[in-house]
PDB file of C-alpha atoms and ligand atoms in Angstrom:
ATOM      1  CA  MET A   1    -211.030 106.714 100.052  1.00 39.00           C
ATOM      2  CA  GLY A   2    -210.893 110.597 100.076  1.00 40.00           C
ATOM      3  CA  LEU A   3    -207.940 111.787 101.169  1.00 47.00           C
ATOM      4  CA  PHE A   4    -209.459 115.352 101.811  1.00 49.00           C
ATOM      5  CA  LYS A   5    -213.167 115.570 104.132  1.00 47.00           C
ATOM      6  CA  LYS A   6    -215.199 117.252 102.552  1.00 46.00           C
ATOM      7  CA  GLU A   7    -216.656 120.192 103.482  1.00 51.00           C
ATOM      8  CA  LYS A   8    -219.917 119.804 104.617  1.00 62.00           C
ATOM      9  CA  SER A   9    -222.103 122.156 103.370  1.00 78.00           C
ATOM     10  CA  LEU A  10    -223.373 125.105 104.661  1.00 85.00           C
ATOM     11  CA  ASP A  11    -227.362 126.055 104.935  1.00 89.00           C
ATOM     12  CA  GLN A  12    -228.094 128.454 101.510  1.00 90.00           C
ATOM     13  CA  ALA A  13    -231.515 129.413 102.650  1.00 92.00           C
ATOM     14  CA  SER A  14    -230.862 132.597 103.805  1.00 93.00           C
ATOM     15  CA  MET A  15    -228.412 133.548 100.460  1.00 93.00           C
ATOM     16  CA  LYS A  16    -230.953 133.277  98.565  1.00 92.00           C
ATOM     17  CA  GLU A  17    -233.622 134.321 100.292  1.00 95.00           C
ATOM     18  CA  GLY A  18    -231.868 137.248 102.659  1.00 96.00           C
ATOM     19  CA  VAL A  19    -233.310 136.998 106.182  1.00 97.00           C
ATOM     20  CA  GLY A  20    -236.528 137.672 108.389  1.00 96.00           C
ATOM     21  CA  LEU A  21    -237.411 140.946 108.457  1.00 97.00           C
ATOM     22  CA  ILE A  22    -240.169 140.797 111.618  1.00 96.00           C
ATOM     23  CA  THR A  23    -239.153 143.851 112.393  1.00 97.00           C
ATOM     24  CA  LEU A  24    -240.231 144.837 109.714  1.00 96.00           C
ATOM     25  CA  THR A  25    -243.474 142.573 108.690  1.00 96.00           C
ATOM     26  CA  GLU A  26    -244.592 142.314 112.044  1.00 97.00           C
ATOM     27  CA  PRO A  27    -243.479 145.203 114.487  1.00 97.00           C
ATOM     28  CA  THR A  28    -246.093 144.535 117.258  1.00 97.00           C
ATOM     29  CA  SER A  29    -245.036 140.848 117.629  1.00 96.00           C
ATOM     30  CA  VAL A  30    -242.768 139.934 121.093  1.00 94.00           C
ATOM     31  CA  ILE A  31    -239.893 139.749 118.253  1.00 93.00           C
ATOM     32  CA  ALA A  32    -240.106 142.883 117.408  1.00 96.00           C
ATOM     33  CA  GLU A  33    -240.340 144.118 121.018  1.00 96.00           C
ATOM     34  CA  GLN A  34    -237.481 141.888 121.580  1.00 95.00           C
ATOM     35  CA  PHE A  35    -234.842 143.870 118.667  1.00 96.00           C
ATOM     36  CA  ARG A  36    -236.077 147.254 120.289  1.00 97.00           C
ATOM     37  CA  THR A  37    -234.710 145.809 123.559  1.00 96.00           C
ATOM     38  CA  VAL A  38    -231.649 144.626 122.115  1.00 95.00           C
ATOM     39  CA  ARG A  39    -230.871 148.024 120.747  1.00 96.00           C
ATOM     40  CA  THR A  40    -231.820 149.682 123.860  1.00 95.00           C
ATOM     41  CA  ASN A  41    -229.149 147.602 125.572  1.00 94.00           C
ATOM     42  CA  ILE A  42    -226.820 148.434 123.334  1.00 93.00           C
ATOM     43  CA  GLN A  43    -227.270 152.133 123.418  1.00 91.00           C
ATOM     44  CA  PHE A  44    -227.141 152.169 127.012  1.00 91.00           C
ATOM     45  CA  SER A  45    -223.494 149.993 127.099  1.00 88.00           C
ATOM     46  CA  SER A  46    -221.990 153.003 125.143  1.00 82.00           C
ATOM     47  CA  ILE A  47    -223.295 155.739 127.224  1.00 78.00           C
ATOM     48  CA  ASP A  48    -219.688 157.657 128.062  1.00 79.00           C
ATOM     49  CA  GLN A  49    -218.502 156.877 124.456  1.00 83.00           C
ATOM     50  CA  LYS A  50    -220.729 158.090 121.458  1.00 87.00           C
ATOM     51  CA  LEU A  51    -221.133 154.249 119.068  1.00 95.00           C
ATOM     52  CA  ARG A  52    -220.574 154.775 115.554  1.00 97.00           C
ATOM     53  CA  SER A  53    -219.614 151.423 113.918  1.00 98.00           C
ATOM     54  CA  VAL A  54    -220.648 148.474 115.482  1.00 98.00           C
ATOM     55  CA  VAL A  55    -219.569 144.704 114.233  1.00 98.00           C
ATOM     56  CA  PHE A  56    -222.228 141.961 114.793  1.00 98.00           C
ATOM     57  CA  THR A  57    -220.099 138.712 114.677  1.00 98.00           C
ATOM     58  CA  SER A  58    -220.929 135.239 116.287  1.00 96.00           C
ATOM     59  CA  ALA A  59    -218.383 131.910 116.834  1.00 96.00           C
ATOM     60  CA  GLY A  60    -219.887 129.992 113.871  1.00 94.00           C
ATOM     61  CA  PRO A  61    -221.985 129.971 110.412  1.00 94.00           C
ATOM     62  CA  LEU A  62    -225.767 130.182 110.998  1.00 92.00           C
ATOM     63  CA  GLN A  63    -226.035 131.532 114.332  1.00 93.00           C
ATOM     64  CA  GLY A  64    -227.980 134.739 113.423  1.00 95.00           C
ATOM     65  CA  LYS A  65    -225.625 137.586 112.690  1.00 97.00           C
ATOM     66  CA  SER A  66    -227.916 138.245 109.178  1.00 98.00           C
ATOM     67  CA  THR A  67    -230.944 138.543 111.371  1.00 97.00           C
ATOM     68  CA  VAL A  68    -230.028 140.168 114.377  1.00 97.00           C
ATOM     69  CA  SER A  69    -227.429 142.815 112.357  1.00 98.00           C
ATOM     70  CA  ALA A  70    -230.936 143.953 109.653  1.00 98.00           C
ATOM     71  CA  ASN A  71    -234.112 143.193 112.792  1.00 98.00           C
ATOM     72  CA  VAL A  72    -231.532 145.394 115.064  1.00 98.00           C
ATOM     73  CA  ALA A  73    -230.596 148.355 112.138  1.00 98.00           C
ATOM     74  CA  VAL A  74    -234.310 148.563 111.779  1.00 98.00           C
ATOM     75  CA  THR A  75    -235.541 149.291 115.379  1.00 98.00           C
ATOM     76  CA  TRP A  76    -232.522 151.795 115.251  1.00 97.00           C
ATOM     77  CA  ALA A  77    -233.744 153.468 111.947  1.00 98.00           C
ATOM     78  CA  ASP A  78    -237.460 153.985 112.777  1.00 97.00           C
ATOM     79  CA  GLN A  79    -236.051 156.256 115.909  1.00 96.00           C
ATOM     80  CA  GLY A  80    -235.214 158.864 113.479  1.00 97.00           C
ATOM     81  CA  VAL A  81    -231.345 157.609 112.910  1.00 96.00           C
ATOM     82  CA  ASP A  82    -229.650 157.350 109.926  1.00 98.00           C
ATOM     83  CA  VAL A  83    -228.599 153.698 110.090  1.00 98.00           C
ATOM     84  CA  LEU A  84    -226.199 151.741 107.235  1.00 98.00           C
ATOM     85  CA  LEU A  85    -226.248 148.240 107.445  1.00 98.00           C
ATOM     86  CA  VAL A  86    -223.319 147.108 105.228  1.00 98.00           C
ATOM     87  CA  ASP A  87    -222.534 143.426 104.626  1.00 98.00           C
ATOM     88  CA  ALA A  88    -219.656 142.719 105.098  1.00 98.00           C
ATOM     89  CA  ASP A  89    -219.986 139.367 105.016  1.00 98.00           C
ATOM     90  CA  MET A  90    -218.536 139.098 101.238  1.00 96.00           C
ATOM     91  CA  ARG A  91    -218.580 134.873 102.376  1.00 96.00           C
ATOM     92  CA  ARG A  92    -222.021 134.267 102.304  1.00 96.00           C
ATOM     93  CA  PRO A  93    -223.945 137.834 101.296  1.00 97.00           C
ATOM     94  CA  THR A  94    -227.308 138.723 102.520  1.00 98.00           C
ATOM     95  CA  VAL A  95    -228.152 141.898 102.585  1.00 98.00           C
ATOM     96  CA  HIS A  96    -228.829 142.705  99.173  1.00 98.00           C
ATOM     97  CA  GLN A  97    -231.322 139.496  98.909  1.00 98.00           C
ATOM     98  CA  THR A  98    -233.526 141.102 102.236  1.00 98.00           C
ATOM     99  CA  PHE A  99    -233.686 144.217 101.487  1.00 98.00           C
ATOM    100  CA  GLN A 100    -233.589 143.558  97.094  1.00 97.00           C
ATOM    101  CA  VAL A 101    -231.563 145.838  96.329  1.00 98.00           C
ATOM    102  CA  PRO A 102    -229.210 145.611  93.203  1.00 98.00           C
ATOM    103  CA  ASN A 103    -225.829 143.747  94.167  1.00 98.00           C
ATOM    104  CA  LYS A 104    -223.569 145.222  90.908  1.00 97.00           C
ATOM    105  CA  ARG A 105    -221.895 147.386  93.230  1.00 98.00           C
ATOM    106  CA  GLY A 106    -221.285 147.048  96.931  1.00 98.00           C
ATOM    107  CA  LEU A 107    -218.787 147.117  99.164  1.00 98.00           C
ATOM    108  CA  THR A 108    -215.842 144.915  96.779  1.00 98.00           C
ATOM    109  CA  SER A 109    -216.489 148.349  94.432  1.00 98.00           C
ATOM    110  CA  LEU A 110    -215.398 150.242  96.887  1.00 98.00           C
ATOM    111  CA  LEU A 111    -212.634 149.347  98.126  1.00 98.00           C
ATOM    112  CA  THR A 112    -210.691 148.590  94.705  1.00 97.00           C
ATOM    113  CA  GLU A 113    -211.881 151.697  93.421  1.00 97.00           C
ATOM    114  CA  GLU A 114    -209.532 155.160  93.615  1.00 96.00           C
ATOM    115  CA  THR A 115    -212.361 156.955  95.115  1.00 97.00           C
ATOM    116  CA  PHE A 116    -215.592 156.579  97.079  1.00 98.00           C
ATOM    117  CA  ASP A 117    -218.449 156.574  94.880  1.00 98.00           C
ATOM    118  CA  LEU A 118    -221.358 156.352  98.151  1.00 98.00           C
ATOM    119  CA  THR A 119    -224.036 157.781  96.102  1.00 98.00           C
ATOM    120  CA  ASN A 120    -223.970 155.282  93.440  1.00 98.00           C
ATOM    121  CA  THR A 121    -223.210 152.586  95.332  1.00 98.00           C
ATOM    122  CA  ILE A 122    -225.093 153.030  99.199  1.00 98.00           C
ATOM    123  CA  GLN A 123    -228.722 152.252  98.154  1.00 98.00           C
ATOM    124  CA  LYS A 124    -231.861 153.068  99.996  1.00 98.00           C
ATOM    125  CA  THR A 125    -234.684 150.935 101.462  1.00 98.00           C
ATOM    126  CA  PRO A 126    -238.420 150.900 102.020  1.00 96.00           C
ATOM    127  CA  VAL A 127    -237.808 152.140 105.697  1.00 97.00           C
ATOM    128  CA  ASP A 128    -236.495 155.931 106.205  1.00 98.00           C
ATOM    129  CA  HIS A 129    -233.407 156.835 107.850  1.00 98.00           C
ATOM    130  CA  LEU A 130    -232.244 152.683 106.644  1.00 98.00           C
ATOM    131  CA  PHE A 131    -229.906 152.877 103.600  1.00 98.00           C
ATOM    132  CA  VAL A 132    -228.081 149.662 102.813  1.00 98.00           C
ATOM    133  CA  LEU A 133    -224.138 149.220 101.471  1.00 98.00           C
ATOM    134  CA  PRO A 134    -224.165 145.932  99.786  1.00 98.00           C
ATOM    135  CA  CYS A 135    -221.632 143.123  99.717  1.00 98.00           C
ATOM    136  CA  GLY A 136    -220.666 143.943  95.585  1.00 98.00           C
ATOM    137  CA  VAL A 137    -219.110 141.093  93.784  1.00 96.00           C
ATOM    138  CA  VAL A 138    -217.738 138.752  96.087  1.00 94.00           C
ATOM    139  CA  PRO A 139    -213.583 138.664  95.840  1.00 93.00           C
ATOM    140  CA  PRO A 140    -211.105 136.185  96.502  1.00 94.00           C
ATOM    141  CA  ASN A 141    -209.269 137.607  99.028  1.00 94.00           C
ATOM    142  CA  PRO A 142    -211.343 139.350 101.600  1.00 96.00           C
ATOM    143  CA  SER A 143    -209.386 139.180 104.506  1.00 97.00           C
ATOM    144  CA  GLU A 144    -206.613 141.060 102.205  1.00 97.00           C
ATOM    145  CA  LEU A 145    -209.475 143.781 101.346  1.00 97.00           C
ATOM    146  CA  LEU A 146    -210.905 144.346 104.817  1.00 98.00           C
ATOM    147  CA  ASN A 147    -206.903 144.560 106.383  1.00 98.00           C
ATOM    148  CA  THR A 148    -206.242 147.652 104.145  1.00 98.00           C
ATOM    149  CA  LYS A 149    -206.268 151.603 104.808  1.00 98.00           C
ATOM    150  CA  LYS A 150    -208.863 152.024 102.406  1.00 98.00           C
ATOM    151  CA  MET A 151    -211.303 150.066 104.508  1.00 98.00           C
ATOM    152  CA  ASP A 152    -209.942 152.652 107.651  1.00 98.00           C
ATOM    153  CA  LYS A 153    -210.865 155.584 105.408  1.00 98.00           C
ATOM    154  CA  LEU A 154    -213.555 154.405 104.266  1.00 98.00           C
ATOM    155  CA  ILE A 155    -215.073 153.462 107.693  1.00 98.00           C
ATOM    156  CA  GLN A 156    -214.145 156.916 108.660  1.00 98.00           C
ATOM    157  CA  GLU A 157    -216.287 158.520 105.745  1.00 98.00           C
ATOM    158  CA  LEU A 158    -219.683 156.356 106.899  1.00 98.00           C
ATOM    159  CA  THR A 159    -219.605 157.718 109.678  1.00 98.00           C
ATOM    160  CA  LYS A 160    -219.039 160.951 109.005  1.00 97.00           C
ATOM    161  CA  HIS A 161    -222.441 160.260 106.851  1.00 98.00           C
ATOM    162  CA  PHE A 162    -224.550 158.259 108.921  1.00 98.00           C
ATOM    163  CA  ASP A 163    -225.107 158.366 112.354  1.00 97.00           C
ATOM    164  CA  LEU A 164    -224.375 154.451 113.078  1.00 97.00           C
ATOM    165  CA  VAL A 165    -222.994 152.070 110.757  1.00 98.00           C
ATOM    166  CA  ILE A 166    -223.673 148.789 111.637  1.00 98.00           C
ATOM    167  CA  PHE A 167    -221.233 145.997 110.199  1.00 98.00           C
ATOM    168  CA  ASP A 168    -222.333 142.181 109.283  1.00 98.00           C
ATOM    169  CA  VAL A 169    -219.273 140.336 108.972  1.00 98.00           C
ATOM    170  CA  PRO A 170    -218.324 136.232 109.215  1.00 97.00           C
ATOM    171  CA  PRO A 171    -217.834 133.721 111.750  1.00 97.00           C
ATOM    172  CA  VAL A 172    -214.655 135.037 114.390  1.00 97.00           C
ATOM    173  CA  ILE A 173    -213.720 131.237 114.310  1.00 95.00           C
ATOM    174  CA  SER A 174    -213.528 130.045 110.807  1.00 88.00           C
ATOM    175  CA  VAL A 175    -212.184 133.538 108.854  1.00 94.00           C
ATOM    176  CA  THR A 176    -210.152 136.056 110.244  1.00 97.00           C
ATOM    177  CA  ASP A 177    -212.662 139.030 108.799  1.00 98.00           C
ATOM    178  CA  ALA A 178    -214.213 140.069 111.745  1.00 98.00           C
ATOM    179  CA  GLN A 179    -211.367 140.174 113.709  1.00 98.00           C
ATOM    180  CA  ILE A 180    -209.814 142.776 111.220  1.00 98.00           C
ATOM    181  CA  LEU A 181    -213.225 144.766 111.434  1.00 98.00           C
ATOM    182  CA  ALA A 182    -214.061 144.182 115.586  1.00 98.00           C
ATOM    183  CA  SER A 183    -210.631 145.667 115.858  1.00 98.00           C
ATOM    184  CA  LYS A 184    -211.363 148.911 112.720  1.00 98.00           C
ATOM    185  CA  VAL A 185    -215.100 150.176 114.528  1.00 98.00           C
ATOM    186  CA  ASP A 186    -216.301 151.469 117.724  1.00 97.00           C
ATOM    187  CA  GLY A 187    -218.122 148.031 119.339  1.00 97.00           C
ATOM    188  CA  THR A 188    -218.305 144.287 118.669  1.00 97.00           C
ATOM    189  CA  ILE A 189    -221.753 142.259 119.933  1.00 97.00           C
ATOM    190  CA  LEU A 190    -221.915 139.118 119.663  1.00 96.00           C
ATOM    191  CA  VAL A 191    -224.898 136.174 118.521  1.00 96.00           C
ATOM    192  CA  VAL A 192    -224.775 133.734 120.285  1.00 94.00           C
ATOM    193  CA  PRO A 193    -228.096 131.053 119.210  1.00 89.00           C
ATOM    194  CA  GLN A 194    -228.637 129.202 122.593  1.00 83.00           C
ATOM    195  CA  GLY A 195    -228.094 125.630 123.207  1.00 77.00           C
ATOM    196  CA  ILE A 196    -226.488 125.223 119.700  1.00 70.00           C
ATOM    197  CA  VAL A 197    -222.775 126.986 120.646  1.00 68.00           C
ATOM    198  CA  GLU A 198    -220.877 125.989 123.312  1.00 78.00           C
ATOM    199  CA  LYS A 199    -219.453 126.918 125.679  1.00 81.00           C
ATOM    200  CA  GLY A 200    -215.750 126.776 124.478  1.00 90.00           C
ATOM    201  CA  SER A 201    -216.706 128.440 120.764  1.00 93.00           C
ATOM    202  CA  VAL A 202    -217.840 131.886 122.931  1.00 92.00           C
ATOM    203  CA  ALA A 203    -214.455 131.719 125.092  1.00 94.00           C
ATOM    204  CA  LYS A 204    -212.264 131.431 122.316  1.00 96.00           C
ATOM    205  CA  SER A 205    -214.536 133.649 120.079  1.00 97.00           C
ATOM    206  CA  LYS A 206    -214.021 136.295 123.061  1.00 96.00           C
ATOM    207  CA  GLU A 207    -210.611 135.466 123.013  1.00 97.00           C
ATOM    208  CA  LEU A 208    -209.986 136.136 119.628  1.00 98.00           C
ATOM    209  CA  LEU A 209    -212.002 139.693 120.144  1.00 98.00           C
ATOM    210  CA  GLU A 210    -209.626 140.628 122.798  1.00 97.00           C
ATOM    211  CA  VAL A 211    -206.881 139.971 120.608  1.00 97.00           C
ATOM    212  CA  VAL A 212    -206.838 142.397 118.488  1.00 98.00           C
ATOM    213  CA  HIS A 213    -208.598 145.209 121.979  1.00 97.00           C
ATOM    214  CA  ALA A 214    -211.606 144.996 119.994  1.00 97.00           C
ATOM    215  CA  ARG A 215    -214.666 146.596 122.753  1.00 96.00           C
ATOM    216  CA  ILE A 216    -216.457 143.783 123.773  1.00 96.00           C
ATOM    217  CA  LEU A 217    -220.184 145.204 124.153  1.00 95.00           C
ATOM    218  CA  GLY A 218    -221.940 141.930 124.528  1.00 93.00           C
ATOM    219  CA  THR A 219    -223.267 138.750 123.864  1.00 93.00           C
ATOM    220  CA  ILE A 220    -226.704 139.253 122.373  1.00 93.00           C
ATOM    221  CA  MET A 221    -228.796 135.296 123.519  1.00 89.00           C
ATOM    222  CA  ASN A 222    -230.707 134.087 119.864  1.00 87.00           C
ATOM    223  CA  ARG A 223    -232.890 130.989 119.993  1.00 77.00           C
ATOM    224  CA  VAL A 224    -234.205 131.484 123.251  1.00 70.00           C
ATOM    225  CA  LYS A 225    -237.032 129.393 124.130  1.00 65.00           C
ATOM    226  CA  ALA A 226    -239.788 131.208 124.518  1.00 57.00           C
ATOM    227  CA  GLU A 227    -240.686 130.283 127.714  1.00 52.00           C
ATOM    228  CA  ASN A 228    -237.322 131.930 128.823  1.00 49.00           C
ATOM    229  CA  THR A 229    -238.003 134.977 127.947  1.00 47.00           C
ATOM    230  CA  GLY A 230    -242.008 135.869 126.499  1.00 43.00           C
ATOM    231  CA  GLY A 231    -240.115 135.647 122.469  1.00 40.00           C
ATOM    232  CA  TYR A 232    -239.083 133.909 120.813  1.00 40.00           C
ATOM    233  CA  TYR A 233    -235.703 135.585 120.593  1.00 41.00           C
ATOM    234  CA  GLY A 234    -233.460 136.989 123.080  1.00 41.00           C
ATOM    235  CA  GLY A 235    -232.761 140.375 123.438  1.00 41.00           C
ATOM    236  CA  TYR A 236    -229.972 138.882 126.454  1.00 39.00           C
ATOM    237  CA  TYR A 237    -227.232 141.483 126.244  1.00 37.00           C
ATOM    238  CA  GLY A 238    -223.616 142.432 128.128  1.00 36.00           C
ATOM    239  CA  THR A 239    -223.533 140.381 131.997  1.00 32.00           C
ATOM    240  CA  GLU A 240    -220.596 137.838 132.698  1.00 35.00           C
ATOM    241  CA  ASP A 241    -219.891 138.001 129.053  1.00 39.00           C
ATOM    242  CA  LYS A 242    -218.207 141.020 129.731  1.00 37.00           C
TER     243      LYS A 242
HETATM  244  N1  LIG B 301    -234.010 133.028 116.575  1.00 82.61           N
HETATM  245  C1  LIG B 301    -234.112 132.623 114.911  1.00 82.61           C
HETATM  246  N2  LIG B 301    -235.276 131.101 115.220  1.00 82.61           N
HETATM  247  C2  LIG B 301    -235.644 130.386 114.231  1.00 82.61           C
HETATM  248  N3  LIG B 301    -234.782 130.633 113.259  1.00 82.61           N
HETATM  249  C3  LIG B 301    -233.736 131.760 113.176  1.00 82.61           C
HETATM  250  C4  LIG B 301    -233.526 132.443 114.660  1.00 82.61           C
HETATM  251  N4  LIG B 301    -232.148 133.443 114.031  1.00 82.61           N
HETATM  252  C5  LIG B 301    -231.293 132.971 112.558  1.00 82.61           C
HETATM  253  N5  LIG B 301    -233.289 131.922 112.055  1.00 82.61           N
HETATM  254  C6  LIG B 301    -232.500 131.618 111.213  1.00 82.61           C
HETATM  255  O1  LIG B 301    -231.695 130.803 110.827  1.00 82.61           O
HETATM  256  C7  LIG B 301    -230.503 130.349 109.475  1.00 82.61           C
HETATM  257  C8  LIG B 301    -229.251 131.532 109.470  1.00 82.61           C
HETATM  258  O2  LIG B 301    -229.816 132.875 110.156  1.00 82.61           O
HETATM  259  P1  LIG B 301    -228.291 133.819 109.790  1.00 82.61           P
HETATM  260  O3  LIG B 301    -228.285 133.960 108.065  1.00 82.61           O
HETATM  261  O4  LIG B 301    -229.563 135.203 110.016  1.00 82.61           O
HETATM  262  O5  LIG B 301    -227.495 133.396 110.339  1.00 82.61           O
HETATM  263  P2  LIG B 301    -226.062 134.046 110.089  1.00 82.61           P
HETATM  264  O6  LIG B 301    -224.941 133.950 111.283  1.00 82.61           O
HETATM  265  O7  LIG B 301    -226.361 135.856 109.200  1.00 82.61           O
HETATM  266  O8  LIG B 301    -225.473 132.642 109.123  1.00 82.61           O
HETATM  267  P3  LIG B 301    -224.369 133.559 107.706  1.00 82.61           P
HETATM  268  O9  LIG B 301    -223.447 132.218 109.368  1.00 82.61           O
HETATM  269  O10 LIG B 301    -224.935 132.274 107.109  1.00 82.61           O
HETATM  270  O11 LIG B 301    -223.818 134.387 107.555  1.00 82.61           O
HETATM  271  C9  LIG B 301    -231.400 131.236 108.743  1.00 82.61           C
HETATM  272  O12 LIG B 301    -232.189 130.739 108.044  1.00 82.61           O
HETATM  273  C10 LIG B 301    -232.623 132.179 109.815  1.00 82.61           C
HETATM  274  O13 LIG B 301    -233.896 132.516 108.982  1.00 82.61           O
HETATM  275 MG1  LIG B 302    -225.473 136.065 107.388  1.00 82.61          MG
END
């Protein structure tokens, strides 16, 4: 008899291989078009206040945060906007695999070194105007690293150099990292896979984000059935969840 419940192991595919960049491989597909719609909707959600930093999170793991944030980043860069995608999911990082860049240095280096050496840490990607900051060496204490004045300073510094900084972060319900980062950025987007997440956990996520006064811009419905949207991904955003 085990004293402790064995933790269910999560799928490792996107950590090993990165996520699919359909906006890059099939830019004329319906799915890529859906990602462009998501981008446009996010832009319109923040018309009064310039959006310089955005967090993408979800209630639980494996709900499409990394896929959606990376693809939306590509569509934004396609418009000629200088975008930085930051892998702030220090628990299940994917960005270095997705964009095939080294992960020796990354966000954790910047947060633990005396000065910000952006030049040697931020990487170019094959997409014009799109840069990435990989996670770097996975630390034992991600929440403590993120919940610092240094992180505030880093966000300030990054938004000086880039038009838009997108953060891929862990799920809201499991750990506090998303709440910490959501409280520091201009806007937060909740990725909700249709039919997979229970309504209760979406409401709980919203509650947790509101506690830290995150500005929730809206939700993106992921894994929406083709017959409902005309596409595989649903770029549905910011109505009743607001
Ligand atoms: N709309 C979709 N349709 C089909 N598969 C999808 C879709 N969105 C994501 N996936 C798949 O689901 C898995 C998880 O996606 P992804 O890594 O983007 O989620 P995540 O929320 O970032 O996960 P993690 O909790 O590990 O950070 C991946 O294998 C990805 O290819
Ligand atoms: Mg992820």
